[in-house]
Amino acid sequence: MLQDIDAVIFDMDGSLVDSMWMWKAIDIEYLGRYGIALPENLQEQIEGMSFSETAHYFKEHFSIPESLEEIMEEWNRMAWDKYMYEVPLKKGIPEFLAGCKNFGIQLGIATSNSRVLVENVVKVHNLRDYFSCIMTGTDVLRGKPNPDIYLAVAEGLGVSPERCLVFEDIVAGILAGKNAGMRVCAVEDEYSVQSRAAKKELADYYIEDFADLF
């Protein structure tokens, strides 16, 4: 998998950290404040959207009275403590990151999440020394499945897209990596279990545990 690879780029939620479960809980709580039940297909509708794109969707689709900035600030507040105390790294990540560093493979993060929250995750898990480039959905014009964010991280690392390996847990993210001309490894995650077959078909590789890769 790592043959002819100069850089590994991670999606964050569901790929680097086990956090996808918490966003549904946040959506339920947030919409509940306005007397709105969580639509069954909400996650499908917003999959791959950047943090700001999701806020715009909520404001328009659910007629949220707050500004986009206020919506995102509240989501950051609601997620902060969960990232601090309830969200672990995916199984085998510490060993895999150390292996990449030992082999001289550069590391980057390409997340649809906010800058505040990804920096919080990096700090909580002491990952700063591993990642040379971190990009969020607010750093590019188009969210996943468009390739913008992955191309931006590759440029930031100074690595050609074809020499990059992406780790992603959702279909939109896998497509973003493929559209960027990169190899993609799909990551097992309980949140996206219904998409397992599609993930396996679209990605170049599929793993359940990072610990076995070195």
mmCIF file of C-alpha atoms in Angstrom:
data_model
loop_
_atom_site.group_PDB
_atom_site.id
_atom_site.type_symbol
_atom_site.label_atom_id
_atom_site.label_comp_id
_atom_site.label_asym_id
_atom_site.label_seq_id
_atom_site.Cartn_x
_atom_site.Cartn_y
_atom_site.Cartn_z
ATOM 1 C CA MET A 1 0.000 0.000 0.000
ATOM 2 C CA LEU A 2 2.792 2.421 0.846
ATOM 3 C CA GLN A 3 4.989 1.561 -2.118
ATOM 4 C CA ASP A 4 5.902 4.688 -4.151
ATOM 5 C CA ILE A 5 4.101 6.897 -1.603
ATOM 6 C CA ASP A 6 5.703 10.114 -0.350
ATOM 7 C CA ALA A 7 2.768 11.446 1.698
ATOM 8 C CA VAL A 8 -0.224 10.105 3.596
ATOM 9 C CA ILE A 9 -3.248 12.389 3.972
ATOM 10 C CA PHE A 10 -5.945 11.723 6.559
ATOM 11 C CA ASP A 11 -9.527 12.764 6.716
ATOM 12 C CA MET A 12 -10.160 13.449 10.413
ATOM 13 C CA ASP A 13 -13.606 12.313 11.587
ATOM 14 C CA GLY A 14 -14.035 8.564 11.208
ATOM 15 C CA SER A 15 -10.564 8.078 9.722
ATOM 16 C CA LEU A 16 -8.075 9.550 12.186
ATOM 17 C CA VAL A 17 -10.370 9.714 15.225
ATOM 18 C CA ASP A 18 -13.486 7.749 16.175
ATOM 19 C CA SER A 19 -15.866 10.714 16.252
ATOM 20 C CA MET A 20 -18.635 10.225 13.682
ATOM 21 C CA TRP A 21 -21.078 9.064 16.355
ATOM 22 C CA MET A 22 -20.985 12.390 18.178
ATOM 23 C CA TRP A 23 -22.102 14.534 15.243
ATOM 24 C CA LYS A 24 -25.468 12.783 15.054
ATOM 25 C CA ALA A 25 -25.908 13.418 18.781
ATOM 26 C CA ILE A 26 -25.046 17.088 18.274
ATOM 27 C CA ASP A 27 -27.464 17.388 15.357
ATOM 28 C CA ILE A 28 -30.284 15.873 17.439
ATOM 29 C CA GLU A 29 -29.625 18.253 20.338
ATOM 30 C CA TYR A 30 -29.179 21.318 18.153
ATOM 31 C CA LEU A 31 -32.278 20.823 16.007
ATOM 32 C CA GLY A 32 -34.264 19.835 19.105
ATOM 33 C CA ARG A 33 -33.792 23.359 20.447
ATOM 34 C CA TYR A 34 -35.961 24.550 17.556
ATOM 35 C CA GLY A 35 -38.518 21.760 17.914
ATOM 36 C CA ILE A 36 -37.190 19.967 14.828
ATOM 37 C CA ALA A 37 -36.813 16.174 14.741
ATOM 38 C CA LEU A 38 -33.682 14.808 13.090
ATOM 39 C CA PRO A 39 -34.531 13.851 9.474
ATOM 40 C CA GLU A 40 -33.605 10.249 8.727
ATOM 41 C CA ASN A 41 -31.645 11.207 5.614
ATOM 42 C CA LEU A 42 -29.830 14.234 7.066
ATOM 43 C CA GLN A 43 -26.405 12.578 7.186
ATOM 44 C CA GLU A 44 -26.714 11.529 3.559
ATOM 45 C CA GLN A 45 -27.642 15.071 2.557
ATOM 46 C CA ILE A 46 -24.678 16.738 4.284
ATOM 47 C CA GLU A 47 -22.041 14.015 3.753
ATOM 48 C CA GLY A 48 -18.805 15.546 2.510
ATOM 49 C CA MET A 49 -19.910 19.151 3.070
ATOM 50 C CA SER A 50 -17.484 21.527 4.733
ATOM 51 C CA PHE A 51 -18.279 22.984 8.158
ATOM 52 C CA SER A 52 -19.478 26.250 6.581
ATOM 53 C CA GLU A 53 -21.435 24.465 3.826
ATOM 54 C CA THR A 54 -23.231 22.405 6.490
ATOM 55 C CA ALA A 55 -24.072 25.545 8.478
ATOM 56 C CA HIS A 56 -25.516 27.113 5.324
ATOM 57 C CA TYR A 57 -27.580 23.968 4.675
ATOM 58 C CA PHE A 58 -28.977 24.034 8.234
ATOM 59 C CA LYS A 59 -29.826 27.729 8.058
ATOM 60 C CA GLU A 60 -31.620 27.456 4.731
ATOM 61 C CA HIS A 61 -33.227 24.016 5.121
ATOM 62 C CA PHE A 62 -34.371 24.373 8.750
ATOM 63 C CA SER A 63 -34.870 28.178 8.801
ATOM 64 C CA ILE A 64 -32.398 28.634 11.663
ATOM 65 C CA PRO A 65 -32.592 32.299 12.775
ATOM 66 C CA GLU A 66 -28.948 32.610 13.865
ATOM 67 C CA SER A 67 -26.217 33.768 11.494
ATOM 68 C CA LEU A 68 -23.848 31.278 9.868
ATOM 69 C CA GLU A 69 -21.087 32.436 12.227
ATOM 70 C CA GLU A 70 -23.306 31.901 15.282
ATOM 71 C CA ILE A 71 -24.318 28.421 14.108
ATOM 72 C CA MET A 72 -20.688 27.365 13.626
ATOM 73 C CA GLU A 73 -19.608 28.876 16.944
ATOM 74 C CA GLU A 74 -22.314 26.907 18.736
ATOM 75 C CA TRP A 75 -21.321 23.663 17.013
ATOM 76 C CA ASN A 76 -17.696 24.279 17.999
ATOM 77 C CA ARG A 77 -18.784 24.793 21.598
ATOM 78 C CA MET A 78 -20.935 21.646 21.635
ATOM 79 C CA ALA A 79 -18.176 19.509 20.096
ATOM 80 C CA TRP A 80 -15.237 20.862 22.100
ATOM 81 C CA ASP A 81 -15.685 18.807 25.266
ATOM 82 C CA LYS A 82 -16.496 15.644 23.335
ATOM 83 C CA TYR A 83 -13.261 15.907 21.357
ATOM 84 C CA MET A 84 -11.398 16.613 24.591
ATOM 85 C CA TYR A 85 -12.706 13.720 26.659
ATOM 86 C CA GLU A 86 -14.802 11.255 24.626
ATOM 87 C CA VAL A 87 -13.195 10.853 21.182
ATOM 88 C CA PRO A 88 -10.278 8.390 20.874
ATOM 89 C CA LEU A 89 -7.866 7.902 18.009
ATOM 90 C CA LYS A 90 -8.809 5.116 15.626
ATOM 91 C CA LYS A 91 -7.287 1.786 16.584
ATOM 92 C CA GLY A 92 -3.618 1.496 15.573
ATOM 93 C CA ILE A 93 -3.149 5.166 14.649
ATOM 94 C CA PRO A 94 -0.240 5.873 17.050
ATOM 95 C CA GLU A 95 1.746 2.945 15.670
ATOM 96 C CA PHE A 96 0.958 3.870 12.072
ATOM 97 C CA LEU A 97 1.945 7.526 12.450
ATOM 98 C CA ALA A 98 5.218 6.529 14.109
ATOM 99 C CA GLY A 99 5.911 4.100 11.262
ATOM 100 C CA CYS A 100 5.296 6.775 8.634
ATOM 101 C CA LYS A 101 7.630 9.154 10.426
ATOM 102 C CA ASN A 102 10.348 6.505 10.668
ATOM 103 C CA PHE A 103 10.082 5.823 6.927
ATOM 104 C CA GLY A 104 10.181 9.519 5.998
ATOM 105 C CA ILE A 105 6.583 9.635 4.767
ATOM 106 C CA GLN A 106 5.043 13.091 5.175
ATOM 107 C CA LEU A 107 1.651 13.431 6.863
ATOM 108 C CA GLY A 108 -1.262 15.805 6.319
ATOM 109 C CA ILE A 109 -4.894 16.259 7.359
ATOM 110 C CA ALA A 110 -7.734 17.209 4.992
ATOM 111 C CA THR A 111 -10.915 17.676 7.013
ATOM 112 C CA SER A 112 -14.336 19.178 6.358
ATOM 113 C CA ASN A 113 -14.413 20.152 10.027
ATOM 114 C CA SER A 114 -13.523 23.549 11.498
ATOM 115 C CA ARG A 115 -9.993 24.803 12.141
ATOM 116 C CA VAL A 116 -10.749 25.221 15.839
ATOM 117 C CA LEU A 117 -11.778 21.589 16.270
ATOM 118 C CA VAL A 118 -9.017 19.966 14.212
ATOM 119 C CA GLU A 119 -6.406 21.958 16.113
ATOM 120 C CA ASN A 120 -8.050 20.791 19.338
ATOM 121 C CA VAL A 121 -7.804 17.143 18.246
ATOM 122 C CA VAL A 122 -4.154 17.543 17.265
ATOM 123 C CA LYS A 123 -3.372 19.109 20.641
ATOM 124 C CA VAL A 124 -5.314 16.589 22.757
ATOM 125 C CA HIS A 125 -3.594 13.603 21.128
ATOM 126 C CA ASN A 126 -0.131 15.192 20.829
ATOM 127 C CA LEU A 127 -0.067 14.901 17.033
ATOM 128 C CA ARG A 128 1.520 18.230 16.122
ATOM 129 C CA ASP A 129 4.967 16.716 15.486
ATOM 130 C CA TYR A 130 3.504 14.306 12.947
ATOM 131 C CA PHE A 131 1.453 16.538 10.650
ATOM 132 C CA SER A 132 3.188 19.089 8.410
ATOM 133 C CA CYS A 133 0.041 20.409 6.689
ATOM 134 C CA ILE A 134 -3.538 20.704 7.938
ATOM 135 C CA MET A 135 -6.339 22.010 5.716
ATOM 136 C CA THR A 136 -10.026 22.461 6.539
ATOM 137 C CA GLY A 137 -13.124 22.939 4.438
ATOM 138 C CA THR A 138 -12.908 26.695 4.960
ATOM 139 C CA ASP A 139 -9.519 26.773 3.212
ATOM 140 C CA VAL A 140 -10.948 25.719 -0.169
ATOM 141 C CA LEU A 141 -13.871 26.733 -2.345
ATOM 142 C CA ARG A 142 -15.533 23.333 -2.771
ATOM 143 C CA GLY A 143 -16.090 20.521 -0.294
ATOM 144 C CA LYS A 144 -15.800 16.775 -0.862
ATOM 145 C CA PRO A 145 -16.338 14.929 -3.247
ATOM 146 C CA ASN A 146 -14.506 17.695 -5.105
ATOM 147 C CA PRO A 147 -10.721 17.219 -4.940
ATOM 148 C CA ASP A 148 -9.870 20.750 -3.776
ATOM 149 C CA ILE A 149 -8.883 20.010 -0.185
ATOM 150 C CA TYR A 150 -6.703 17.010 -1.056
ATOM 151 C CA LEU A 151 -4.932 18.918 -3.797
ATOM 152 C CA ALA A 152 -4.351 21.783 -1.356
ATOM 153 C CA VAL A 153 -2.735 19.472 1.206
ATOM 154 C CA ALA A 154 -0.543 17.837 -1.445
ATOM 155 C CA GLU A 155 0.612 21.293 -2.541
ATOM 156 C CA GLY A 156 1.261 22.261 1.065
ATOM 157 C CA LEU A 157 3.398 19.160 1.539
ATOM 158 C CA GLY A 158 5.177 19.702 -1.782
ATOM 159 C CA VAL A 159 4.176 16.235 -3.028
ATOM 160 C CA SER A 160 2.639 15.259 -6.371
ATOM 161 C CA PRO A 161 -0.947 13.953 -6.027
ATOM 162 C CA GLU A 162 -0.043 10.583 -7.564
ATOM 163 C CA ARG A 163 2.505 10.075 -4.766
ATOM 164 C CA CYS A 164 -0.165 10.551 -2.064
ATOM 165 C CA LEU A 165 -2.229 7.959 -0.185
ATOM 166 C CA VAL A 166 -5.543 9.069 1.334
ATOM 167 C CA PHE A 167 -7.382 7.497 4.270
ATOM 168 C CA GLU A 168 -11.140 8.121 4.186
ATOM 169 C CA ASP A 169 -14.235 6.643 5.841
ATOM 170 C CA ILE A 170 -17.095 7.975 3.697
ATOM 171 C CA VAL A 171 -17.952 7.706 0.020
ATOM 172 C CA ALA A 172 -17.758 11.467 -0.638
ATOM 173 C CA GLY A 173 -14.263 11.566 0.837
ATOM 174 C CA ILE A 174 -13.106 8.534 -1.141
ATOM 175 C CA LEU A 175 -14.330 10.206 -4.309
ATOM 176 C CA ALA A 176 -12.504 13.418 -3.359
ATOM 177 C CA GLY A 177 -9.233 11.518 -3.057
ATOM 178 C CA LYS A 178 -9.776 9.651 -6.307
ATOM 179 C CA ASN A 179 -10.762 12.871 -8.090
ATOM 180 C CA ALA A 180 -7.468 14.349 -6.890
ATOM 181 C CA GLY A 181 -5.586 11.540 -8.643
ATOM 182 C CA MET A 182 -4.495 9.915 -5.393
ATOM 183 C CA ARG A 183 -4.628 6.349 -4.147
ATOM 184 C CA VAL A 184 -7.293 5.888 -1.486
ATOM 185 C CA CYS A 185 -7.670 3.454 1.396
ATOM 186 C CA ALA A 186 -11.170 3.173 2.849
ATOM 187 C CA VAL A 187 -11.341 2.938 6.639
ATOM 188 C CA GLU A 188 -13.847 0.777 8.501
ATOM 189 C CA ASP A 189 -16.213 2.847 10.638
ATOM 190 C CA GLU A 190 -19.463 1.837 12.320
ATOM 191 C CA TYR A 191 -21.107 5.083 11.206
ATOM 192 C CA SER A 192 -20.725 4.233 7.503
ATOM 193 C CA VAL A 193 -21.307 0.477 7.712
ATOM 194 C CA GLN A 194 -24.256 0.777 5.294
ATOM 195 C CA SER A 195 -21.803 2.062 2.659
ATOM 196 C CA ARG A 196 -19.192 -0.664 3.163
ATOM 197 C CA ALA A 197 -19.754 -2.306 -0.222
ATOM 198 C CA ALA A 198 -19.569 1.019 -2.075
ATOM 199 C CA LYS A 199 -16.446 2.020 -0.151
ATOM 200 C CA LYS A 200 -14.704 -1.227 -1.017
ATOM 201 C CA GLU A 201 -15.644 -0.859 -4.676
ATOM 202 C CA LEU A 202 -14.472 2.755 -4.987
ATOM 203 C CA ALA A 203 -11.272 2.628 -2.933
ATOM 204 C CA ASP A 204 -7.953 1.024 -3.841
ATOM 205 C CA TYR A 205 -7.632 -0.597 -0.398
ATOM 206 C CA TYR A 206 -9.766 -1.248 2.684
ATOM 207 C CA ILE A 207 -8.610 -1.628 6.290
ATOM 208 C CA GLU A 208 -10.127 -2.156 9.717
ATOM 209 C CA ASP A 209 -7.038 -1.585 11.881
ATOM 210 C CA PHE A 210 -4.027 0.655 11.270
ATOM 211 C CA ALA A 211 -1.806 -1.321 13.631
ATOM 212 C CA ASP A 212 -1.130 -4.041 11.054
ATOM 213 C CA LEU A 213 0.239 -1.698 8.377
ATOM 214 C CA PHE A 214 3.792 -1.548 9.765
#
